Coordinates of C-alpha atoms and ligand atoms in Angstrom, one line a residue:
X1 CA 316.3 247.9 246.1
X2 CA 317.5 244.7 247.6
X3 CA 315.7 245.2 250.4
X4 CA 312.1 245.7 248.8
X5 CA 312.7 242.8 246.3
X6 CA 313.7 240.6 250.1
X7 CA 309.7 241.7 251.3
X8 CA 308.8 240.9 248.3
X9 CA 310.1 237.6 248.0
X10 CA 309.4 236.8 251.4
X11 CA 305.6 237.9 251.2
X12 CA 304.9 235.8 248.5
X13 CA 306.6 233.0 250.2
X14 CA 304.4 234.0 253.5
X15 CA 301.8 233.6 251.1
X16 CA 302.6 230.3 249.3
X17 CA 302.8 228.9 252.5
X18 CA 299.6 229.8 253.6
X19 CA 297.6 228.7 250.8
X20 CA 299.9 225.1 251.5
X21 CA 298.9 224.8 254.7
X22 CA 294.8 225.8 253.4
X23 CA 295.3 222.8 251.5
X24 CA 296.7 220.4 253.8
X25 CA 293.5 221.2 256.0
X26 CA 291.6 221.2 253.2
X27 CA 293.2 217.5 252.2
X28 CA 293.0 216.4 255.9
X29 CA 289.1 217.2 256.4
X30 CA 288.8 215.3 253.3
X31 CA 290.6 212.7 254.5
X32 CA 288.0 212.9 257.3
X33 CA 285.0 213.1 255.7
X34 CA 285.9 210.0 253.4
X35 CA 287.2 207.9 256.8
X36 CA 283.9 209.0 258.2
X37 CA 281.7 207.6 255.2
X38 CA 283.8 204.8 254.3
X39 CA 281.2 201.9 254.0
X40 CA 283.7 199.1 255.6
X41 CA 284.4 199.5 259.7
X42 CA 287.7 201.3 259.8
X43 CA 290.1 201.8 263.4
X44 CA 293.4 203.6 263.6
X45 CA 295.6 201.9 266.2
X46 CA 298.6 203.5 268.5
X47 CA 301.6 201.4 268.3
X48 CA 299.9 199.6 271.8
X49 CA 296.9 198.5 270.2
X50 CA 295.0 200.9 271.5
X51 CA 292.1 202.4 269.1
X52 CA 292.3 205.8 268.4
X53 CA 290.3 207.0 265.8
X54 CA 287.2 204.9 264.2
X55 CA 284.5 205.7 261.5
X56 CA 280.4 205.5 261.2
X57 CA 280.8 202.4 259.7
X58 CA 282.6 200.7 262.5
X59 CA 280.2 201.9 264.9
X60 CA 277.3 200.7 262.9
X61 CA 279.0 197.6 263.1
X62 CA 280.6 196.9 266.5
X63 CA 277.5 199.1 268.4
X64 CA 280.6 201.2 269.9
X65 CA 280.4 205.2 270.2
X66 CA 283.9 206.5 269.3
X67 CA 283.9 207.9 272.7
X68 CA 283.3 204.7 274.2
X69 CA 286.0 202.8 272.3
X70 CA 288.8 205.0 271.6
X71 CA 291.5 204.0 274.3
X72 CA 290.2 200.8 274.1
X73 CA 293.0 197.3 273.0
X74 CA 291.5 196.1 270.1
X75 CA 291.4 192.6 272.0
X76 CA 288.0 194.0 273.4
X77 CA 285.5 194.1 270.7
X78 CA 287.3 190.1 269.5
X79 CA 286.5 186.4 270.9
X80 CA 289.6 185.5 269.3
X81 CA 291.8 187.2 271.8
X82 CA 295.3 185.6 271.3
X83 CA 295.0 185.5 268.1
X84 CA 294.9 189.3 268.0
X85 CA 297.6 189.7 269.7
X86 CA 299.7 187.9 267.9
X87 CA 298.9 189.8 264.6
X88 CA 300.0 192.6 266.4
X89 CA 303.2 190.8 267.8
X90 CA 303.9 190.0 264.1
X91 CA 303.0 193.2 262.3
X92 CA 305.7 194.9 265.5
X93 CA 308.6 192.7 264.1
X94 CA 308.0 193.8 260.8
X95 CA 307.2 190.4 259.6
X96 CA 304.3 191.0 257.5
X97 CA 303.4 195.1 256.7
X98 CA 300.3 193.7 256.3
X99 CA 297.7 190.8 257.0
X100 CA 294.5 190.7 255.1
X101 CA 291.3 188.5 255.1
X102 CA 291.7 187.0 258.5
X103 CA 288.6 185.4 259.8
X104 CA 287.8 186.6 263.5
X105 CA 284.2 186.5 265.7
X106 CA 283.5 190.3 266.7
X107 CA 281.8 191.3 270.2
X108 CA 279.9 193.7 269.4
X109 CA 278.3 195.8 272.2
X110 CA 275.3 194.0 272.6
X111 CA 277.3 191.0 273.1
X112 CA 276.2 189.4 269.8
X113 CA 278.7 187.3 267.8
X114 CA 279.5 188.1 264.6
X115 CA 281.2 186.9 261.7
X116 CA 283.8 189.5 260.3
X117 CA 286.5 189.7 257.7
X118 CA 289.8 191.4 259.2
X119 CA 292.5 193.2 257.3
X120 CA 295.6 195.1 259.2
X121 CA 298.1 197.1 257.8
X122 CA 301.3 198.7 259.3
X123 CA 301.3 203.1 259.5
X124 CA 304.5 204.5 259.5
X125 CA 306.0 207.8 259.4
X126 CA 308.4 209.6 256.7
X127 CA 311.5 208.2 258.8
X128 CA 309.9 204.7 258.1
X129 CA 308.9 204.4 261.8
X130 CA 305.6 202.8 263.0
X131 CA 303.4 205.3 264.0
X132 CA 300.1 203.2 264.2
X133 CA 297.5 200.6 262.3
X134 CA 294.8 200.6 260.4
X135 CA 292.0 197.9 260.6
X136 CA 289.7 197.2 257.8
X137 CA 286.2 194.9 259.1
X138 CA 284.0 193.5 256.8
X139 CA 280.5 192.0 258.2
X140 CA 280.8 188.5 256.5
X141 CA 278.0 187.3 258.3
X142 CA 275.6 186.8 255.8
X143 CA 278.0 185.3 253.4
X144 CA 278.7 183.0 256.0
X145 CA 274.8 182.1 256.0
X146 CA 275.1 181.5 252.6
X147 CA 277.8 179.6 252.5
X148 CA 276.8 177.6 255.7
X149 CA 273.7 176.5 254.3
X150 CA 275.5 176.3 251.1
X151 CA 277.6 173.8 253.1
X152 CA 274.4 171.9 254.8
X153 CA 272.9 171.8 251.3
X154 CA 276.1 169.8 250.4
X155 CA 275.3 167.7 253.4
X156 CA 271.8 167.1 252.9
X157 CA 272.8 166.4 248.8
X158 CA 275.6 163.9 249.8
X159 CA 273.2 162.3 252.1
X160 CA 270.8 161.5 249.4
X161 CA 273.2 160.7 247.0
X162 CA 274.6 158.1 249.4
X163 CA 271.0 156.8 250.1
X164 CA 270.8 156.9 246.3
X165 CA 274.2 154.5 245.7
X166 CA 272.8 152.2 248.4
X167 CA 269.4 152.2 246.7
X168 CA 271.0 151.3 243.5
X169 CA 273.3 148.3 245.1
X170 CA 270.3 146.9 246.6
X171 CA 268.7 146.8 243.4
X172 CA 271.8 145.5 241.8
X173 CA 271.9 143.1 244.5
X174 CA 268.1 142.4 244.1
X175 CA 268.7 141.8 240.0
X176 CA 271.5 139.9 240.8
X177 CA 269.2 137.7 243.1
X178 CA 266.3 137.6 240.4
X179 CA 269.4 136.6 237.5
X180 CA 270.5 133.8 239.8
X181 CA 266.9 133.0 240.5
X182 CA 265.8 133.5 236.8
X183 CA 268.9 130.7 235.4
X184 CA 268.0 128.4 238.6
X185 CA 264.6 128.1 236.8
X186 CA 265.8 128.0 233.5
X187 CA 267.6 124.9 234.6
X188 CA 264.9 123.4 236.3
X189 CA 263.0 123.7 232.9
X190 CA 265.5 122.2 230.3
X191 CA 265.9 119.2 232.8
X192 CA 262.1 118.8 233.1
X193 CA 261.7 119.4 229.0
X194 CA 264.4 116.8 228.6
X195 CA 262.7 114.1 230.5
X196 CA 259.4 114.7 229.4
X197 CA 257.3 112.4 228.7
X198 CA 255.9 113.9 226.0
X199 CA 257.7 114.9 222.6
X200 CA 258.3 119.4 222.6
X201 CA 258.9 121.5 219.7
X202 CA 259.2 125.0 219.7
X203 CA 259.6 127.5 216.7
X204 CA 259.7 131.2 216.7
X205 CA 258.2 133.4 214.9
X206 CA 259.9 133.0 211.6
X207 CA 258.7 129.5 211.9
X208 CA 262.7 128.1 212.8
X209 CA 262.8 125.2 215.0
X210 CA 264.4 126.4 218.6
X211 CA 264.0 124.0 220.5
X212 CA 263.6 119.5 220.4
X213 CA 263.6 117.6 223.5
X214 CA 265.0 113.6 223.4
X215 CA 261.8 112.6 223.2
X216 CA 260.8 114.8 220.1
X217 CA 264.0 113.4 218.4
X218 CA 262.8 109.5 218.9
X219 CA 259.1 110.2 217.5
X220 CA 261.1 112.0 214.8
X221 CA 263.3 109.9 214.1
X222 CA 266.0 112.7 214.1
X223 CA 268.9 114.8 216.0
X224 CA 268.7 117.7 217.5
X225 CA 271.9 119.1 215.7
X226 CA 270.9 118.4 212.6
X227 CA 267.1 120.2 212.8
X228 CA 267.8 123.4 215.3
X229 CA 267.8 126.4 213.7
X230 CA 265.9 125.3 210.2
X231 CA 262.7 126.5 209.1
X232 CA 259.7 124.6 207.9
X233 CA 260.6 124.0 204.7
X234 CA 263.7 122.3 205.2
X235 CA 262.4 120.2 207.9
X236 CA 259.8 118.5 206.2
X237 CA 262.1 117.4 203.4
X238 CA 264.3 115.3 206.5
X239 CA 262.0 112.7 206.3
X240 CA 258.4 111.1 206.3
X241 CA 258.0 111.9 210.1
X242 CA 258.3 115.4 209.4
X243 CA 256.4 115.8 206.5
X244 CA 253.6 114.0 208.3
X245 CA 253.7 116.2 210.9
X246 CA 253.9 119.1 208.8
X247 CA 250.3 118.2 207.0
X248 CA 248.8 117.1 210.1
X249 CA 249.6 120.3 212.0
X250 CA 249.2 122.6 209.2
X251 CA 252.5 124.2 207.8
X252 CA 250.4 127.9 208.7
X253 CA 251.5 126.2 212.5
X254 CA 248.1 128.0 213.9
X255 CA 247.0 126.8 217.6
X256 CA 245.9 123.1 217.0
X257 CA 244.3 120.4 219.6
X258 CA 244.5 117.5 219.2
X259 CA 245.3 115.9 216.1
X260 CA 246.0 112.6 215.3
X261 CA 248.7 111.7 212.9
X262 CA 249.2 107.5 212.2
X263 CA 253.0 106.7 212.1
X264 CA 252.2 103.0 211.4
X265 CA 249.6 100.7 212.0
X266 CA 250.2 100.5 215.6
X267 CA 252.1 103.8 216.3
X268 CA 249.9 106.9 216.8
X269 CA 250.8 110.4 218.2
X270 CA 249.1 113.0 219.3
X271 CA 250.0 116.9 218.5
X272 CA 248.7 119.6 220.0
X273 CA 250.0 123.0 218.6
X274 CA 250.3 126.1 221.0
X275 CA 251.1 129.7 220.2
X276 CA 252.8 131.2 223.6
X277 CA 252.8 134.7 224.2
X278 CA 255.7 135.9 226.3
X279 CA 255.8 139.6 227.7
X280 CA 255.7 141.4 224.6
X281 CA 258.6 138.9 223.0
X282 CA 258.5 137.3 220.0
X283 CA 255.6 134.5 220.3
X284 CA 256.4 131.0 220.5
X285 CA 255.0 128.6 218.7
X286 CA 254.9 125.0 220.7
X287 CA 254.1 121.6 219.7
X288 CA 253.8 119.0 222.0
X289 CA 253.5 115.2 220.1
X290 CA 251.8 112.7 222.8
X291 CA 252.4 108.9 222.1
X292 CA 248.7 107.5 222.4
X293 CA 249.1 104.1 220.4
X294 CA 248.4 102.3 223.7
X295 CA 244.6 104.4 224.0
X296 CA 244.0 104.0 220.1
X297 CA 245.1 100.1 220.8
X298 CA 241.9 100.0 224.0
X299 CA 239.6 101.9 221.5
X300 CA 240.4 99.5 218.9
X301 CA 239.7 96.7 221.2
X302 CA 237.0 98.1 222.3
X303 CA 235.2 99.0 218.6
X304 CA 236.0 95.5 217.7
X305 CA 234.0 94.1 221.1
X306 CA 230.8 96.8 220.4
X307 CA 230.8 95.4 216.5
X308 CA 231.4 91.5 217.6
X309 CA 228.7 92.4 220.6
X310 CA 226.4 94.2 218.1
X311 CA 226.9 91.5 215.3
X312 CA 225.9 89.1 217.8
X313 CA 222.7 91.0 218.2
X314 CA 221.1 91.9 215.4
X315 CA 220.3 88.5 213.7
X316 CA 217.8 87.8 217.2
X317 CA 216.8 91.0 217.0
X318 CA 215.5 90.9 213.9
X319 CA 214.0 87.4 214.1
X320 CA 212.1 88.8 217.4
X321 CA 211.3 92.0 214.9
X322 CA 209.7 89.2 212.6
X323 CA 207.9 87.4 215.2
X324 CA 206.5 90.4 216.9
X325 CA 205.3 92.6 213.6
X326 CA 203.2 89.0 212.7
X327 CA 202.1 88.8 216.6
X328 CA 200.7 92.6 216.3
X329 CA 198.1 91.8 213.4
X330 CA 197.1 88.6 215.2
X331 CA 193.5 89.1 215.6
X332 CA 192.5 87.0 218.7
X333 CA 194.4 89.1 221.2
X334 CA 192.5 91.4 223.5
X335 CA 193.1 95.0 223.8
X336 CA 195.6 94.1 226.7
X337 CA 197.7 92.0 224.7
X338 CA 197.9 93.7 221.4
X339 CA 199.5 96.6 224.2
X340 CA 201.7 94.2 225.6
X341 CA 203.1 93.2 222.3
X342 CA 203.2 96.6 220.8
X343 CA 205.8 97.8 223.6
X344 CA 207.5 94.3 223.5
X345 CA 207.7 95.7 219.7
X346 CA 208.6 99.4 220.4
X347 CA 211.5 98.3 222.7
X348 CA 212.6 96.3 220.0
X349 CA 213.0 99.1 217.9
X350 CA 215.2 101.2 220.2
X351 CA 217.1 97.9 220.2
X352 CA 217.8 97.6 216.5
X353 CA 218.1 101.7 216.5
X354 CA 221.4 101.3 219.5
X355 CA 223.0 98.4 217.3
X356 CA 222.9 100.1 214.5
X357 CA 224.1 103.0 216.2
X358 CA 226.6 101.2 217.6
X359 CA 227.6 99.4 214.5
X360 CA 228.1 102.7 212.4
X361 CA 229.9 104.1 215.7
X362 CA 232.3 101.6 215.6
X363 CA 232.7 100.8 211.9
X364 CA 233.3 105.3 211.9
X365 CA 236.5 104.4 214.5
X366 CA 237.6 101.7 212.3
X367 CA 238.0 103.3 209.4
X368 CA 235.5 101.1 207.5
X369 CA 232.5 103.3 206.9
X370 CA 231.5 103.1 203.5
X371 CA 230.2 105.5 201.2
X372 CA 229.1 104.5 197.7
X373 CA 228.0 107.6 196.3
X374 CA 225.5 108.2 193.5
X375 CA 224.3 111.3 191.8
X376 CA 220.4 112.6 193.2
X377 CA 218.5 115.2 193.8
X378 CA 218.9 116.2 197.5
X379 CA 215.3 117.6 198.2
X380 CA 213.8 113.5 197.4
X381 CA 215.9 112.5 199.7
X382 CA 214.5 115.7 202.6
X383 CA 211.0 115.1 201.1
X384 CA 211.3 111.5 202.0
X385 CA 212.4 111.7 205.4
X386 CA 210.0 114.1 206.4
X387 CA 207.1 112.2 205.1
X388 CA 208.3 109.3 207.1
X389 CA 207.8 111.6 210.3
X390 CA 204.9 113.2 209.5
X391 CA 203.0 110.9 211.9
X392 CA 205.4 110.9 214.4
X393 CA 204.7 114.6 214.5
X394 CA 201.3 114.8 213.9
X395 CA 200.2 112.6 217.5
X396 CA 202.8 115.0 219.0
X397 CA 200.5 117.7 217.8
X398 CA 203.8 119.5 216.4
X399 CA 203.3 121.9 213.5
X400 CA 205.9 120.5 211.0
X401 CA 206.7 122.0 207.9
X402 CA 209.2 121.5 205.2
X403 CA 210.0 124.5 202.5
X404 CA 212.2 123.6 199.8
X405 CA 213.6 126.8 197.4
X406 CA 212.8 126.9 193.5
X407 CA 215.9 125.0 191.4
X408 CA 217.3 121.7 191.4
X409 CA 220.1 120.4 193.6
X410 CA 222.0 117.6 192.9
X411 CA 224.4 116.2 195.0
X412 CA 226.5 113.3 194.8
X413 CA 225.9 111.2 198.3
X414 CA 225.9 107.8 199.8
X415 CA 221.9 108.1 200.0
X416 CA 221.4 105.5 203.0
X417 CA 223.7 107.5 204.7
X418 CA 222.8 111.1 204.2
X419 CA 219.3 109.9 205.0
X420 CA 220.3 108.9 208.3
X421 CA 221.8 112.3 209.0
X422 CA 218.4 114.3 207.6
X423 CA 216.5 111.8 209.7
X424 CA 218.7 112.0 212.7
X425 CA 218.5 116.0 212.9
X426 CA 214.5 116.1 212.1
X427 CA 213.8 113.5 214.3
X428 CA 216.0 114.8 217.6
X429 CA 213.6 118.0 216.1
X430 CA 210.5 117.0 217.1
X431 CA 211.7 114.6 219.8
X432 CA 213.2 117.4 222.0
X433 CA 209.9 119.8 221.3
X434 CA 206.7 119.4 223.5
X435 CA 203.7 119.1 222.3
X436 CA 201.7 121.5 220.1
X437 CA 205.7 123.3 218.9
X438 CA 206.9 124.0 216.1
X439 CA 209.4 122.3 213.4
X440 CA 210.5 123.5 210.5
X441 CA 212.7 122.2 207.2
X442 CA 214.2 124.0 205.5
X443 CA 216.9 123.3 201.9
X444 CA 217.6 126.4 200.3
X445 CA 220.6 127.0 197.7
X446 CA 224.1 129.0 198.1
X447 CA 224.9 130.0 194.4
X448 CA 227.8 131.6 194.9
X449 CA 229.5 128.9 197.4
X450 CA 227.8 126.4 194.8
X451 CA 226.1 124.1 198.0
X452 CA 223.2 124.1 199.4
X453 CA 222.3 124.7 203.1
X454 CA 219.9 122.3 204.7
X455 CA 218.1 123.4 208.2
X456 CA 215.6 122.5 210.8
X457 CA 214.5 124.3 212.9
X458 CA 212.8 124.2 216.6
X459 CA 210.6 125.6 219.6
X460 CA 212.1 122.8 222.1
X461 CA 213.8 122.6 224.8
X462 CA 217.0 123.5 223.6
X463 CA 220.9 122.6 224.6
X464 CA 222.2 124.1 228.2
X465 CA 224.6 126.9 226.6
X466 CA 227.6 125.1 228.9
X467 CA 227.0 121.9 227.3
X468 CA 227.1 123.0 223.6
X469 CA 230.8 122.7 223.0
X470 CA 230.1 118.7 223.6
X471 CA 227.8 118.0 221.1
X472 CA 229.0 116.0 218.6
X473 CA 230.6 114.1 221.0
X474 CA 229.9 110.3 221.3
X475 CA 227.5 109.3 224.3
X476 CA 226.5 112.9 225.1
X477 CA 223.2 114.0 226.0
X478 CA 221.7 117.1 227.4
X479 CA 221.6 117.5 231.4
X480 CA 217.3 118.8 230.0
X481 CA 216.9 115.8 228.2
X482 CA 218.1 113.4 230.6
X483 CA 215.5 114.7 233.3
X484 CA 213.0 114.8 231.1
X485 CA 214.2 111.3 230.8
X486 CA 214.1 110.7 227.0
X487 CA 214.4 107.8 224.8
X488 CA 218.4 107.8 223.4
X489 CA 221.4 106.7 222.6
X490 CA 223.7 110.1 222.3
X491 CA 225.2 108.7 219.0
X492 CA 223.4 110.5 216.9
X493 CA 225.3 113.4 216.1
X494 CA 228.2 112.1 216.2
X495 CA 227.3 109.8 213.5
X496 CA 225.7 112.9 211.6
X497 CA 228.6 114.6 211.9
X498 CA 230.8 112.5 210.5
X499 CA 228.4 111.6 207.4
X500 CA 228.2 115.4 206.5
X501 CA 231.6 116.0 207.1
X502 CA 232.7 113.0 205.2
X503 CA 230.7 114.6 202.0
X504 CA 232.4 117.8 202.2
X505 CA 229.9 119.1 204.1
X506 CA 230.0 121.0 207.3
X507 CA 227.5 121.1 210.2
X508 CA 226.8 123.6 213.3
X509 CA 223.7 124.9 215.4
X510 CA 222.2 127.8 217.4
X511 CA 220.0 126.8 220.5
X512 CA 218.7 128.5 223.6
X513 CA 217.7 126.8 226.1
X514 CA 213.7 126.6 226.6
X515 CA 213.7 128.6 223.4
X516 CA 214.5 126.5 220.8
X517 CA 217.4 124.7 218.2
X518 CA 218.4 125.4 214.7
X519 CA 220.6 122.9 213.1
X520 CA 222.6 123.3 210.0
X521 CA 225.1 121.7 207.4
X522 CA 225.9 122.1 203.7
X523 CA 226.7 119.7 200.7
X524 CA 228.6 120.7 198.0
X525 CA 226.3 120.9 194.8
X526 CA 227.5 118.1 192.1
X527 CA 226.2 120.8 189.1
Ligands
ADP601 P1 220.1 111.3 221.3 O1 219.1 112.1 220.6 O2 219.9 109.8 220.9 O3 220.3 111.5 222.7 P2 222.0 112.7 219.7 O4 223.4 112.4 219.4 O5 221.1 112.7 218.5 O6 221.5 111.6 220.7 O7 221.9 114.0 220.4 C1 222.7 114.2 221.5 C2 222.1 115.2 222.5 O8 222.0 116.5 221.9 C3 220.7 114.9 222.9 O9 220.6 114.0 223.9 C4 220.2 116.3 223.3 O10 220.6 116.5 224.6 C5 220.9 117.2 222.4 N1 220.1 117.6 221.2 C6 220.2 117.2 219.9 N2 219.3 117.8 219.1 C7 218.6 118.6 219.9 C8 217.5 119.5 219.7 N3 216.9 119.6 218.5 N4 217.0 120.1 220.8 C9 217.5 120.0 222.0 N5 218.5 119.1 222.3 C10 219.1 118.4 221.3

């Protein structure tokens, strides 16, 4: 009984055993297979360093057969030869049981470097002995790609970063140049405002003085501490200066040229008003006051000798009028000396016509051209001129017209005066047309503005477009009319001007040159 249950026991034993040992072959060749297809390049070692045993992967990677490697030291397929053997040196004395991630240059078969990834780790047997290693390779080539241009990316970006900083010191260097340069200038212009000549205002834009050089202060009779920073209003209540120049320059402080404003009787300034536009900042408005007492001193001088001079003059001129107009109906004279007398009588004329001229000129400078104003009817006046040129017109074979619109219109006028403006216009009219042209007067009525506009209008020769802005000035006569070489004095309009202006009135033209001229002005209408 003992016996049989002994077989028993030792069959099934027999048998345990066997289906053990199935297993462990069946574990081992899966250990195989999975060393085999193990994607990272695996090596066994002997305790030497001598491969023994390597996977698909590792041949992949170092181009080695197994039969061709196995035997091999594991120095062979590394550049870094010491280095190997000293991991192994280490990993003998039990140091470390094991090193990971150490950064080595593989050989592989072909003789191509490569960067790999090396991990070692110690075998040992049940007893604890060393038996072995294993070594794990990873191909870190392509990481090292990646992370080597990563790195000359880096480079490259530090490069132009640095390029960058420099770039941006030179221009910090370059606005520190332009800050220096910008104050240098800004010194250089308060020293030459300061010693200007000239007096210099400047306001901004809400009209607040910013600015008075020494100058300004004298004509001003003020200090700068006491104006800067106040506006208009507060200015001109400082004193008369400042009012004055308030209501000579317009407290609106548009762009004005030349104005004259009298301080006293011998103390004259000049003010010209400038709006200056700087880059988009606030606009300036400048003011510059020029002392001119000494020209308006000359000028008066100079009136005074025309009106002595002209004084002088017209008391022989008008005897020799007298003499002459009874010498022209003297009957005994030939046809040659009734001719001779007739120009000596003509050139008479222009005489009388340039003192007179003169006269009114300079008695307009002075101040001492009187109006004495009465109430008429405007179109007598027209009617009368125009009749008194009718012959004038007619040898120039001129067609001359005059058209005066329905309704009365009275105006109050110095009559002498606004005569001499009509006259002036029509007769410059037919003067500065050739023959067989056209002239034509016009007085027509503005209702609304309550004035009436008078014209004339004609087919001459017209006024060279860059010569218009002159006019009214005195002396000034066309560069046309001069070659055609013309009777006149160029006082004309300027006299003209000032009559009109004088009544309220104001005055302008159109011309073209070898087209024709229009001339205009207005009167206020007394009812
Ligand atoms: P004057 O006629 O004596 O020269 P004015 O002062 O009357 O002086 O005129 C000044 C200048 O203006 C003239 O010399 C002429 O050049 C120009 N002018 C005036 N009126 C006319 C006009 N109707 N047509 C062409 N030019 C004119």
């Amino acid at each position: 009984m003992f016996s049989f249950l002994f077989h028993k026991k030792v069959a099934e034993l027999k048998k345990e055993m066997r289906e053990t040992k199935e297993d462990l072959l069946n574990v081992s060749s899966y250990l195989d297979d999975l060393f085999s297809f193990l994607p990272i390049a695996v090596c066994d070692l002997n305790p030497s360093w001598v491969i023994s045993n390597t996977n698909k992967s590792f041949e992949k990677l170092t181009g080695y057969t197994q039969v061709e490697i196995v035997g091999e030291r594991l120095e062979k397929i590394f550049l870094e030869k010491e280095k190997i053997k000293g991991i192994q040196t280490e990993l003998l004395n039990l140091k470390e049981i094991e090193i990971k991630n150490v950064e080595l240059t593989l050989i592989t078969r072909e003789e191509k470097e490569v960067a790999v990834n090396v991990s070692f780790a110690v075998r040992r047997d049940a007893r604890g002995n060393i038996v072995g290693f294993f070594v794990g390779i990873t191909d870190i080539s392509k990481l090292k790609k990646i992370q080597d241009e990563t790195e000359q990316k880096i480079v490259q970006r530090t490069k132009e970063l640095e390029k960058s900083r420099k770039a941006l010191l030179n221009i910090l260097e370059d606005t520190e140049e332009a800050r220096r340069r910008a104050e240098e200038e800004r010194k250089k212009t308060e020293v030459i405002i300061k010693n200007f000549v000239d007096g210099m205002l400047a306001f901004n834009k809400t009209k607040k003085l910013i600015l008075i050089n020494p100058k300004a202060e004298e004509f001003l009779k003020t200090k700068a501490a006491e104006v800067l920073g106040k506006d208009i209003r507060v200015l001109k209540k400082k004193n008369r200066r400042w009012a004055q120049l308030f209501k000579t320059a317009g407290e609106g402080m548009k762009e004005v040229f030349r104005k004259e404003m009298a301080i006293s009787k011998s103390f004259f300034l000049e003010i010209t008003t400038t709006i200056v536009e700087s880059q988009g900042k606030e606009n300036l408005i400048l003011v510059i006051l020029h002392d001119i007492s000494r020209e308006k001193l000359i000028e008066q001088m100079k009136s005074q000798f025309v009106s002595v001079a002209a004084h002088q003059l017209r008391t022989p001129l008008s005897i020799i009028k007298w003499s002459l107009s009874l010498l022209k109906e003297e009957k005994e004279f030939n046809r040659e000396e009734k001719d001779l007398v007739l120009k000596a009588y003509q050139t008479n004329e222009r005489m009388i016509n340039l003192v007179n001229d003169l006269l009114n000129v300079a008695r307009i400078e002075e101040g001492r051209f009187v109006y004495e104003p009465k109430i008429v009817e405007f179109s007598e006046i027209v009617e009368s001129v125009y009749n008194s040129l009718k012959e004038y017109a007619r040898q120039k074979k001129i067609e001359f017209k005059l058209e005066i619109s329905e309704g009365k219109k009275i105006v109050k006028v110095d009559v002498e005066k606004i005569s001499l403006a009509v006259k002036n216009l029509i007769e410059n009219a037919l003067k500065y047309t050739p023959e067989k042209g056209k002239v034509e007067v016009s007085v027509k009525e503005r209702k609304r503005r309550h004035e009436l506009v008078f014209s004339v209008r004609d087919t001459g020769v017209g006024i060279p477009k860059d010569q218009q802005e002159r006019i009214f000035t005195k002396f000034f006569r066309g560069a046309n009319v001069v070659r055609m070489q013309t009777e006149g004095t160029g006082l004309g309009l300027f006299i003209t001007k000032n009559i009109i202006e004088a009544h309220g009135g104001k005055i302008w033209f159109k011309s073209q040159e070898n087209k024709g001229t229009i001339f205009y002005f207005t009167l206020p209408l007394s009812f």
